Amino acid sequence: MRLILVHPSYARLSRFADGELAGRRHTRVAKHLARCAHCRDEVAFIRRAGELARAIPTPSPADEILDGILARRRSGERIILPTTDTGAAVRWRRWLPTIILVLAALIAALALSARVFEAKKVGLRLLPEHPGRGDALSVQYHDADLFAGEYRLRLRAARPVLQRPARGAGRSV
Amino acid sequence: MNPRDEALGAESSDAALLGRTRAGDAESLTILYRRYREQVYSMAFRITASSDEAMDVVQDVFVGLPEALRSYDGNGPLGAWLRRIATRTALAHQRGDRRRLRRHQRAAEDRGENDPALAVEARLTLERALARMPQELRTVFVLKEMEGYTHGDIAAMLGITQNASQVRLHRARRFLKQRLMDRL
């Protein structure tokens, strides 16, 4: 008696029974079946179950169904039947929550990095930097908000705001 | 079938009937029903494992047929197209019915008692096991083993991958094997 250590997987036997194996894989399983009664039984069962399933008779629909169909049509009822495979759509729907989650995470990361980047730019800028009396003064600032635009504010100084410090002297306002 | 239907049915090709049915002609719909009801019912019955649900599916398919025919391009036999629609409609019914498992079991058991055509013990045993099988496994088993669809077709119809279809078929067979063992 020969000892068989490795049997083909059930999936492989199943595919063999369906005639879906070809080439070396088919040959290998066929050889195995020639000497393994256990696997032969598995394949025989798969085939027998298929034959019996195909032989299950289905009762005929009753004739009264037609009256119901015509009555429903006459009453104006209309049904939209699934005329196309929704396979791809179903697959998409299954992944949709994950896709939304990933997109949300990406947007959040982008917003955060932009905010950090923008935050570095927050600040005031005076134009001209050293206005004199009566000069028009522009105050320019950047907002840290990702979607905020740039705001400009025009002010007129009533008196000198900044004086150019004298060389060697301290800065005064 | 009344004599007028018979005359109409005998001389009408599917193509001629389709045009009239699309336009809402009840007589043409009646002829199509008589021509294809067995195929539609058989598919619905196998998917749902319930005669009541299969009847509902047949009704829905033929009530919606005149409008649905607008998307039938004539490529391939009408029967095959109708069977696919019956499959999808039956699956839609299944998704909407949470109490289906009990009904399936009862349906199979009732048929076993009353239907002399199912006198063969092995076939009845198999049918009962099929009725108890989880719906997602049974659908793949029915479509592959009983209706002859490829895994590619099944994947497209159910919205799963071909690999998932293969795995479900293997699981369905194992399910049967565990329950039937030496009884087939």
CSV table of C-alpha atoms in Angstrom, one decimal, chain A residues 10-12 14-15 17-18 20 41-42 45-66 68-70 72-73 77-88 90-91 94, chain B residues 26 29-30 33-34 37-38 41-42 45-46 55 59-68 71 84-85 88-89 117-118 122-123 126-127 130 141 144-146 151 156-157 159-160 166 169-170 173-174 176-177 181 184:
chain,number,residue,atom,x,y,z
A,10,TYR,CA,-11.0,20.7,-2.2
A,11,ALA,CA,-11.0,23.7,-4.4
A,12,ARG,CA,-8.7,22.0,-6.9
A,14,SER,CA,-13.9,20.9,-7.3
A,15,ARG,CA,-12.3,22.6,-10.4
A,17,ALA,CA,-14.7,18.0,-11.5
A,18,ASP,CA,-15.9,21.0,-13.4
A,20,GLU,CA,-11.6,23.7,-15.3
A,41,ASP,CA,-15.1,9.8,-3.8
A,42,GLU,CA,-15.0,13.6,-3.4
A,45,PHE,CA,-19.9,13.2,-5.0
A,46,ILE,CA,-19.4,16.6,-6.7
A,47,ARG,CA,-20.5,15.2,-10.0
A,48,ARG,CA,-23.4,13.2,-8.6
A,49,ALA,CA,-24.7,16.2,-6.7
A,50,GLY,CA,-24.6,18.3,-9.9
A,51,GLU,CA,-26.5,15.7,-11.9
A,52,LEU,CA,-29.2,15.3,-9.2
A,53,ALA,CA,-29.5,19.1,-8.8
A,54,ARG,CA,-30.1,19.4,-12.6
A,55,ALA,CA,-32.7,16.7,-12.4
A,56,ILE,CA,-34.8,18.4,-9.8
A,57,PRO,CA,-38.1,19.1,-11.5
A,58,THR,CA,-39.7,22.5,-11.1
A,59,PRO,CA,-43.4,22.8,-10.9
A,60,SER,CA,-45.2,24.9,-13.5
A,61,PRO,CA,-46.5,28.3,-12.7
A,62,ALA,CA,-50.2,28.4,-12.3
A,63,ASP,CA,-52.3,29.8,-15.1
A,64,GLU,CA,-54.0,32.4,-12.8
A,65,ILE,CA,-50.7,34.3,-12.7
A,66,LEU,CA,-51.4,35.5,-16.2
A,68,GLY,CA,-52.8,38.8,-12.3
A,69,ILE,CA,-50.2,40.1,-14.7
A,70,LEU,CA,-52.7,41.5,-17.2
A,72,ARG,CA,-51.7,44.8,-13.0
A,73,ARG,CA,-50.8,46.1,-16.4
A,77,GLU,CA,-48.7,49.4,-12.8
A,78,ARG,CA,-45.2,49.5,-14.2
A,79,ILE,CA,-42.1,47.8,-12.8
A,80,ILE,CA,-38.5,48.8,-13.6
A,81,LEU,CA,-36.7,45.5,-14.0
A,82,PRO,CA,-33.0,45.0,-13.4
A,83,THR,CA,-32.1,44.6,-17.1
A,84,THR,CA,-28.4,45.1,-16.7
A,85,ASP,CA,-25.8,43.5,-14.4
A,86,THR,CA,-25.1,45.6,-11.5
A,87,GLY,CA,-22.0,43.7,-10.6
A,88,ALA,CA,-19.5,46.6,-11.1
A,90,VAL,CA,-22.3,46.6,-6.4
A,91,ARG,CA,-18.5,46.2,-6.1
A,94,ARG,CA,-19.0,47.8,-1.3
B,26,ALA,CA,-51.7,42.6,-24.1
B,29,LEU,CA,-47.5,39.8,-23.8
B,30,THR,CA,-49.8,36.8,-23.2
B,33,TYR,CA,-45.8,34.7,-21.1
B,34,ARG,CA,-47.0,31.3,-22.4
B,37,ARG,CA,-43.1,31.3,-18.3
B,38,GLU,CA,-41.5,27.9,-17.6
B,41,TYR,CA,-40.4,30.3,-13.2
B,42,SER,CA,-37.8,27.6,-13.2
B,45,PHE,CA,-37.9,28.9,-8.2
B,46,ARG,CA,-34.3,27.6,-8.1
B,55,MET,CA,-44.7,33.2,-8.5
B,59,GLN,CA,-45.5,38.2,-12.1
B,60,ASP,CA,-43.0,41.1,-11.7
B,61,VAL,CA,-41.0,40.0,-14.7
B,62,PHE,CA,-44.0,39.9,-17.0
B,63,VAL,CA,-45.6,43.1,-15.6
B,64,GLY,CA,-42.3,44.9,-16.3
B,65,LEU,CA,-41.5,43.2,-19.5
B,66,PRO,CA,-43.0,45.7,-22.0
B,67,GLU,CA,-40.8,48.5,-20.6
B,68,ALA,CA,-37.8,46.3,-20.0
B,71,SER,CA,-33.2,47.5,-23.4
B,84,ARG,CA,-31.0,36.6,-16.5
B,85,ILE,CA,-33.7,39.1,-15.7
B,88,ARG,CA,-31.7,39.4,-10.9
B,89,THR,CA,-35.3,40.0,-10.0
B,117,ALA,CA,-42.2,13.5,-9.1
B,118,LEU,CA,-39.8,13.8,-6.2
B,122,ALA,CA,-31.7,11.1,-3.1
B,123,ARG,CA,-33.1,14.0,-5.2
B,126,LEU,CA,-30.5,17.1,-2.1
B,127,GLU,CA,-33.4,19.5,-2.5
B,130,LEU,CA,-30.3,23.0,-1.0
B,141,PHE,CA,-24.6,26.6,-6.9
B,144,LYS,CA,-23.2,27.2,-12.0
B,145,GLU,CA,-24.5,23.7,-11.6
B,146,MET,CA,-28.1,23.9,-12.6
B,151,HIS,CA,-18.0,32.1,-13.0
B,156,ALA,CA,-21.1,40.0,-13.1
B,157,MET,CA,-24.7,39.2,-12.0
B,159,GLY,CA,-21.4,41.9,-8.1
B,160,ILE,CA,-18.6,39.6,-6.8
B,166,GLN,CA,-15.5,29.8,-7.2
B,169,LEU,CA,-19.2,27.0,-5.2
B,170,HIS,CA,-16.7,25.0,-3.2
B,173,ARG,CA,-20.4,21.6,-2.3
B,174,ARG,CA,-18.8,21.1,1.1
B,176,LEU,CA,-23.9,19.4,0.7
B,177,LYS,CA,-21.2,16.9,1.4
B,181,MET,CA,-22.4,12.2,3.1
B,184,LEU,CA,-26.4,10.3,-2.5
